[in-house]
């Protein structure tokens, strides 16, 4: 078997493989999928594994920006990973994922994320669980009541495809100001594509964005970002204005979404979480690009083992000050037991804010001291989430 870049001539074979793996797409969905993935092929973002001339598996690297503590990082979103049913168990998936990881590096992505269909293969190659996409169900009437005086004066306007650049600017401002960790931004081409869907209703404020649709007789809020109480009230109340028709709203929210503190009643919440996995592709570049708490200053050494990306392996001095950090390769210290040793999955989870106590008890970290544990937990503190599913 061999792995190679896919071209538009392979689209039918990829769609057949995808259908056999995930189920049949409607005619409109298949057309939308072709529109979405075709530009990725000349960019080297879609790979296939072939047995002779037959496609056995495929996957792509989406071009995203992902915020970490309020700073944008180039992220490769691994998606559309499919293996033909008759070729499962032959190592196709592992070969494909190694190729996609290498391609992330070639494309300049410092980090990578994916939604796993199964954990084992991704974990074995260095991805680790980091955060979730949170969904909550809310009575529509509860949202209608949020308008009040605080949200009444916020101007909202409908969004068209040409507003894609402005949406990006709004998200950048809000995620930067709120020190968000995890949410992503689609590239402008894809954002324009999604905004052509006339079944999604999108609105923009100076510090907020809303995208929602009807789901049967109820509503689904796919994306709602607000940088102030007034904008949060205005956007949620706009959704709630349909309370005479829709009884409930299913919404994608942050783990500590302001909505949950704005609601008049909050008792029995049912929040579902779809887990996603994360991996450092270029350790020093990712550390340098990430944001950190302004009040934390520290220097500590960590040792990392990454069999798939040897450039990430070794002993690193992490220096943090004034909201920025660097990772500099240093010789291993004489007393190696005092240095935290992490797998690349462990280091990726630490980067995403998973506490050292958790990593230690999960076997992703050995060595170190209570002091280094507390230092690293403070440096990388985060509660990551994703709004988008890909």
Coordinates of C-alpha atoms in Angstrom, one line a residue:
X1 CA 0.0 0.0 0.0
X2 CA 1.0 3.6 -0.6
X3 CA -0.1 7.0 0.5
X4 CA -0.5 10.0 -1.9
X5 CA -2.2 13.3 -2.4
X6 CA -5.7 13.0 -3.7
X7 CA -7.0 14.9 -6.7
X8 CA -10.4 15.9 -8.0
X9 CA -10.3 12.7 -10.1
X10 CA -10.5 10.7 -6.8
X11 CA -13.6 12.5 -5.4
X12 CA -16.0 9.7 -6.4
X13 CA -13.9 7.1 -4.8
X14 CA -13.5 9.2 -1.6
X15 CA -17.3 9.8 -1.5
X16 CA -17.9 6.0 -1.9
X17 CA -15.5 5.3 0.9
X18 CA -17.1 7.9 3.1
X19 CA -20.6 6.6 2.4
X20 CA -19.6 3.1 3.3
X21 CA -18.0 4.3 6.6
X22 CA -20.5 6.9 7.8
X23 CA -23.7 6.5 5.8
X24 CA -25.4 8.0 2.7
X25 CA -25.3 11.7 2.2
X26 CA -28.3 13.4 0.6
X27 CA -27.9 15.0 -2.8
X28 CA -27.5 18.5 -1.4
X29 CA -25.1 17.3 1.4
X30 CA -23.0 15.5 -1.2
X31 CA -22.8 18.6 -3.4
X32 CA -21.9 20.7 -0.4
X33 CA -19.2 18.2 0.6
X34 CA -17.7 18.4 -2.9
X35 CA -17.7 22.2 -2.8
X36 CA -16.0 22.2 0.6
X37 CA -13.2 19.6 -0.1
X38 CA -12.3 20.3 -3.7
X39 CA -10.1 23.4 -3.0
X40 CA -8.2 21.4 -0.3
X41 CA -6.8 19.0 -2.9
X42 CA -4.4 21.3 -4.8
X43 CA -3.2 22.5 -1.3
X44 CA -2.1 19.0 -0.3
X45 CA -4.7 18.8 2.4
X46 CA -6.4 15.5 1.4
X47 CA -4.5 12.2 1.5
X48 CA -5.5 8.7 0.4
X49 CA -4.1 5.3 1.0
X50 CA -4.1 3.0 -2.1
X51 CA -3.8 -0.7 -2.6
X52 CA -2.7 -0.6 -6.3
X53 CA -5.3 1.7 -7.9
X54 CA -8.0 1.1 -5.3
X55 CA -8.6 3.7 -2.6
X56 CA -8.6 2.0 0.9
X57 CA -8.7 5.1 3.1
X58 CA -8.7 8.9 3.1
X59 CA -8.5 11.9 5.4
X60 CA -7.9 15.6 5.3
X61 CA -6.3 18.4 7.2
X62 CA -8.6 21.4 7.6
X63 CA -7.0 24.8 7.8
X64 CA -8.0 26.4 11.1
X65 CA -7.0 29.0 13.7
X66 CA -7.5 27.9 17.3
X67 CA -7.3 30.2 20.2
X68 CA -5.3 29.2 23.3
X69 CA -5.6 31.6 26.3
X70 CA -6.8 34.3 23.9
X71 CA -4.0 33.9 21.3
X72 CA -4.5 32.3 17.8
X73 CA -2.5 29.3 16.8
X74 CA -2.4 27.6 13.3
X75 CA -4.2 24.3 13.8
X76 CA -4.6 21.3 11.5
X77 CA -8.1 19.9 12.0
X78 CA -8.0 16.2 11.1
X79 CA -11.4 15.2 9.5
X80 CA -13.0 12.9 7.1
X81 CA -10.9 9.9 8.2
X82 CA -12.4 6.9 6.6
X83 CA -11.2 3.3 5.9
X84 CA -13.1 1.0 3.5
X85 CA -14.9 -1.7 5.6
X86 CA -13.1 -4.5 3.7
X87 CA -9.7 -3.0 4.5
X88 CA -10.1 -2.4 8.3
X89 CA -7.5 -4.2 10.4
X90 CA -4.8 -4.0 7.7
X91 CA -3.0 -0.9 9.2
X92 CA -4.6 1.6 6.7
X93 CA -5.8 3.9 9.5
X94 CA -2.4 4.0 11.2
X95 CA -0.6 4.7 7.9
X96 CA -3.1 7.4 7.0
X97 CA -2.8 9.1 10.4
X98 CA 1.0 9.2 10.3
X99 CA 0.7 10.8 6.9
X100 CA -1.8 13.4 8.1
X101 CA 0.4 14.2 11.1
X102 CA 3.4 14.7 8.8
X103 CA 1.3 16.8 6.5
X104 CA 0.2 19.0 9.4
X105 CA 3.9 19.8 10.0
X106 CA 4.6 20.4 6.3
X107 CA 1.7 22.9 6.2
X108 CA 3.0 24.8 9.2
X109 CA 0.4 23.9 11.8
X110 CA 1.8 24.0 15.3
X111 CA -1.0 22.0 16.8
X112 CA -3.7 19.5 15.6
X113 CA -7.1 18.5 16.8
X114 CA -9.7 15.9 15.9
X115 CA -13.0 14.3 17.0
X116 CA -12.3 10.6 17.5
X117 CA -14.6 7.8 16.4
X118 CA -12.4 5.7 18.6
X119 CA -9.6 6.7 21.0
X120 CA -7.0 3.9 20.7
X121 CA -5.4 4.6 17.4
X122 CA -5.2 8.4 17.9
X123 CA -3.8 8.1 21.4
X124 CA -1.1 5.6 20.2
X125 CA 0.1 8.3 17.8
X126 CA 0.2 11.1 20.3
X127 CA -3.3 12.7 20.3
X128 CA -4.9 13.0 23.8
X129 CA -8.2 14.0 25.2
X130 CA -8.2 17.7 25.8
X131 CA -11.7 19.2 25.8
X132 CA -15.3 18.9 24.7
X133 CA -18.1 20.4 22.6
X134 CA -20.8 21.1 25.1
X135 CA -24.5 21.1 24.3
X136 CA -27.4 22.1 26.6
X137 CA -31.2 22.1 26.2
X138 CA -33.0 25.2 27.3
X139 CA -36.7 26.2 27.3
X140 CA -37.2 28.8 24.6
X141 CA -39.3 30.9 26.9
X142 CA -36.4 31.2 29.4
X143 CA -34.3 32.8 26.6
X144 CA -37.1 35.3 25.6
X145 CA -37.0 36.7 29.1
X146 CA -33.3 37.7 28.8
X147 CA -33.9 40.8 26.7
X148 CA -34.5 43.2 29.5
X149 CA -32.9 46.6 29.6
X150 CA -29.3 45.3 29.2
X151 CA -29.9 43.9 25.7
X152 CA -32.5 46.2 24.3
X153 CA -30.0 48.7 22.7
X154 CA -27.6 46.4 21.0
X155 CA -27.8 46.7 17.2
X156 CA -27.9 43.4 15.4
X157 CA -27.8 42.8 11.7
X158 CA -28.3 39.9 9.4
X159 CA -25.1 38.3 7.9
X160 CA -24.2 37.7 4.3
X161 CA -21.2 35.8 2.8
X162 CA -19.3 39.1 2.3
X163 CA -19.4 39.5 6.1
X164 CA -17.0 36.6 6.6
X165 CA -14.0 38.8 7.2
X166 CA -15.9 40.9 9.8
X167 CA -17.0 37.8 11.6
X168 CA -13.4 36.7 11.9
X169 CA -12.5 40.1 13.4
X170 CA -15.3 39.9 15.9
X171 CA -14.3 36.4 17.0
X172 CA -10.7 37.5 17.3
X173 CA -11.6 40.4 19.6
X174 CA -13.9 38.4 21.8
X175 CA -11.8 35.3 22.2
X176 CA -8.7 37.4 22.8
X177 CA -10.5 39.5 25.5
X178 CA -12.0 36.5 27.2
X179 CA -8.7 34.5 27.1
X180 CA -10.6 31.6 25.4
X181 CA -9.0 28.2 24.9
X182 CA -10.0 25.8 22.2
X183 CA -12.5 27.6 19.9
X184 CA -11.6 27.8 16.3
X185 CA -12.1 29.9 13.2
X186 CA -12.8 28.5 9.7
X187 CA -10.8 29.9 6.9
X188 CA -12.7 32.7 5.0
X189 CA -13.5 30.5 2.0
X190 CA -15.3 28.0 4.1
X191 CA -17.0 30.6 6.2
X192 CA -18.4 32.2 3.0
X193 CA -19.6 28.7 1.9
X194 CA -21.5 28.1 5.2
X195 CA -23.0 31.6 5.0
X196 CA -24.7 30.7 1.7
X197 CA -26.9 28.1 3.5
X198 CA -30.3 29.7 3.6
X199 CA -31.5 27.4 6.4
X200 CA -29.0 28.9 8.9
X201 CA -29.9 32.3 10.4
X202 CA -26.9 34.4 11.3
X203 CA -26.6 37.8 13.0
X204 CA -23.7 40.0 13.9
X205 CA -23.1 42.6 16.6
X206 CA -20.0 44.7 17.3
X207 CA -18.9 42.1 19.9
X208 CA -21.0 39.0 19.0
X209 CA -22.1 36.5 16.5
X210 CA -25.1 34.1 16.3
X211 CA -25.8 31.2 14.0
X212 CA -29.0 29.1 14.5
X213 CA -31.5 27.0 12.6
X214 CA -34.8 25.2 13.0
X215 CA -34.6 21.5 14.0
X216 CA -38.1 20.1 13.4
X217 CA -40.3 22.3 15.6
X218 CA -37.5 23.4 17.9
X219 CA -34.3 25.5 17.5
X220 CA -30.6 24.6 17.3
X221 CA -28.0 27.3 18.2
X222 CA -24.8 26.2 16.5
X223 CA -22.7 29.2 17.4
X224 CA -23.3 32.1 19.8
X225 CA -20.3 34.2 20.9
X226 CA -20.8 37.4 22.9
X227 CA -18.2 39.7 24.5
X228 CA -20.6 41.6 26.9
X229 CA -23.7 41.0 29.0
X230 CA -25.8 43.3 26.7
X231 CA -24.8 41.4 23.6
X232 CA -25.3 38.0 25.2
X233 CA -28.8 39.0 26.3
X234 CA -29.7 40.5 22.9
X235 CA -28.6 37.4 20.9
X236 CA -30.1 34.8 23.2
X237 CA -33.3 36.8 23.4
X238 CA -33.5 36.9 19.6
X239 CA -33.5 33.1 19.6
X240 CA -36.0 33.1 22.4
X241 CA -38.4 35.4 20.4
X242 CA -39.6 32.2 18.7
X243 CA -41.0 30.9 22.0
X244 CA -44.6 30.9 20.8
X245 CA -43.6 28.3 18.2
X246 CA -40.5 26.4 19.5
X247 CA -40.7 24.9 23.0
X248 CA -36.9 24.2 23.4
X249 CA -33.5 25.2 22.2
X250 CA -30.5 23.0 21.9
X251 CA -27.4 25.2 22.1
X252 CA -23.6 24.8 21.9
X253 CA -22.1 26.6 24.9
X254 CA -18.8 27.2 26.6
X255 CA -18.2 25.1 29.8
X256 CA -18.8 28.3 31.9
X257 CA -21.1 30.0 29.4
X258 CA -22.5 33.4 30.6
X259 CA -25.9 32.1 29.6
X260 CA -25.9 29.7 32.5
X261 CA -25.6 32.7 34.9
X262 CA -28.1 34.9 33.0
X263 CA -31.0 32.4 33.2
X264 CA -33.5 33.2 36.0
X265 CA -33.8 29.5 36.9
X266 CA -31.0 27.0 36.9
X267 CA -31.6 23.7 38.5
X268 CA -31.5 20.4 36.5
X269 CA -29.1 20.9 33.6
X270 CA -28.5 18.2 31.1
X271 CA -25.3 19.1 29.3
X272 CA -23.9 16.6 26.8
X273 CA -20.2 16.6 25.9
X274 CA -18.6 15.4 22.7
X275 CA -14.9 14.8 23.4
X276 CA -12.1 15.9 21.1
X277 CA -8.4 15.1 21.1
X278 CA -5.4 17.4 20.7
X279 CA -1.8 17.1 19.7
X280 CA 1.3 19.3 19.6
X281 CA 2.8 19.1 16.1
X282 CA 5.7 21.6 16.7
X283 CA 6.3 21.9 20.5
X284 CA 8.5 25.0 20.6
X285 CA 6.3 26.8 18.1
X286 CA 3.1 26.0 19.9
X287 CA 4.5 27.0 23.3
X288 CA 5.6 30.4 21.8
X289 CA 2.3 31.0 20.1
X290 CA 0.1 30.2 23.1
X291 CA -1.1 32.8 25.6
X292 CA -0.5 32.5 29.4
X293 CA -1.8 34.2 32.5
X294 CA -0.1 37.6 32.8
X295 CA 0.6 37.2 36.5
X296 CA 2.5 33.9 36.2
X297 CA 6.3 33.9 35.9
X298 CA 8.2 30.6 35.9
X299 CA 11.1 28.6 34.6
X300 CA 10.9 24.8 34.7
X301 CA 12.3 21.9 32.8
X302 CA 10.3 19.1 31.3
X303 CA 11.3 16.0 29.3
X304 CA 9.1 14.9 26.4
X305 CA 9.0 11.6 24.4
X306 CA 7.5 11.8 20.9
X307 CA 8.3 8.7 18.8
X308 CA 6.3 10.0 15.8
X309 CA 7.9 13.5 15.8
X310 CA 11.4 13.2 17.1
X311 CA 12.0 17.0 16.9
X312 CA 9.6 17.3 19.9
X313 CA 11.5 14.8 22.0
X314 CA 14.1 15.8 24.5
X315 CA 14.5 18.1 27.6
X316 CA 13.0 21.5 27.3
X317 CA 13.3 24.7 29.5
X318 CA 10.0 26.4 29.7
X319 CA 10.3 30.1 30.4
X320 CA 7.1 32.1 31.1
X321 CA 6.7 35.8 31.8
X322 CA 4.2 38.6 31.0
X323 CA 1.8 36.3 29.2
X324 CA 4.3 34.7 26.8
X325 CA 6.6 31.7 26.9
X326 CA 9.5 29.9 25.1
X327 CA 10.6 26.3 25.0
X328 CA 14.4 25.9 24.6
X329 CA 16.1 22.6 24.3
X330 CA 18.6 22.0 27.1
X331 CA 20.8 19.0 28.2
X332 CA 19.2 16.6 30.6
X333 CA 19.9 17.4 34.3
X334 CA 22.0 15.1 36.4
X335 CA 19.1 14.4 38.7
X336 CA 16.6 13.3 36.1
X337 CA 14.0 12.1 38.7
X338 CA 13.3 15.8 39.6
X339 CA 12.2 16.5 36.0
X340 CA 8.7 15.8 34.9
X341 CA 8.8 13.2 32.0
X342 CA 5.7 13.3 29.7
X343 CA 4.6 11.3 26.7
X344 CA 3.7 13.6 23.8
X345 CA 0.1 12.9 24.6
X346 CA 0.7 13.9 28.2
X347 CA 2.5 17.1 27.1
X348 CA -0.4 17.9 24.7
X349 CA -3.0 17.4 27.4
X350 CA -0.9 19.6 29.8
X351 CA -0.8 22.3 27.1
X352 CA -4.6 22.1 27.0
X353 CA -4.9 22.6 30.7
X354 CA -5.3 19.0 32.1
X355 CA -4.0 19.1 35.6
X356 CA -0.7 17.4 36.5
X357 CA -2.4 15.3 39.2
X358 CA -4.7 13.8 36.5
X359 CA -1.8 13.2 34.1
X360 CA 0.2 11.5 36.8
X361 CA -2.5 9.2 37.9
X362 CA -3.3 8.3 34.2
X363 CA 0.3 7.3 33.6
X364 CA 1.1 10.1 31.2
X365 CA 3.6 11.7 33.5
X366 CA 6.4 10.4 35.7
X367 CA 9.1 12.2 37.8
X368 CA 9.0 15.8 38.9
X369 CA 8.1 17.2 42.3
X370 CA 5.0 18.8 43.9
X371 CA 6.5 22.2 43.1
X372 CA 6.9 21.4 39.4
X373 CA 3.4 20.0 39.3
X374 CA 1.9 23.2 40.7
X375 CA 4.0 25.4 38.5
X376 CA 3.1 23.7 35.3
X377 CA -0.6 23.5 36.3
X378 CA -0.6 27.3 36.8
X379 CA 1.3 28.0 33.6
X380 CA -1.1 26.0 31.4
X381 CA -4.3 26.6 33.3
X382 CA -7.3 26.4 30.8
X383 CA -10.7 25.0 30.4
X384 CA -10.8 24.2 26.6
X385 CA -13.9 23.8 24.5
X386 CA -14.9 23.7 20.9
X387 CA -18.0 25.3 19.4
X388 CA -17.6 23.9 15.9
X389 CA -17.8 20.2 14.9
X390 CA -15.7 19.1 12.0

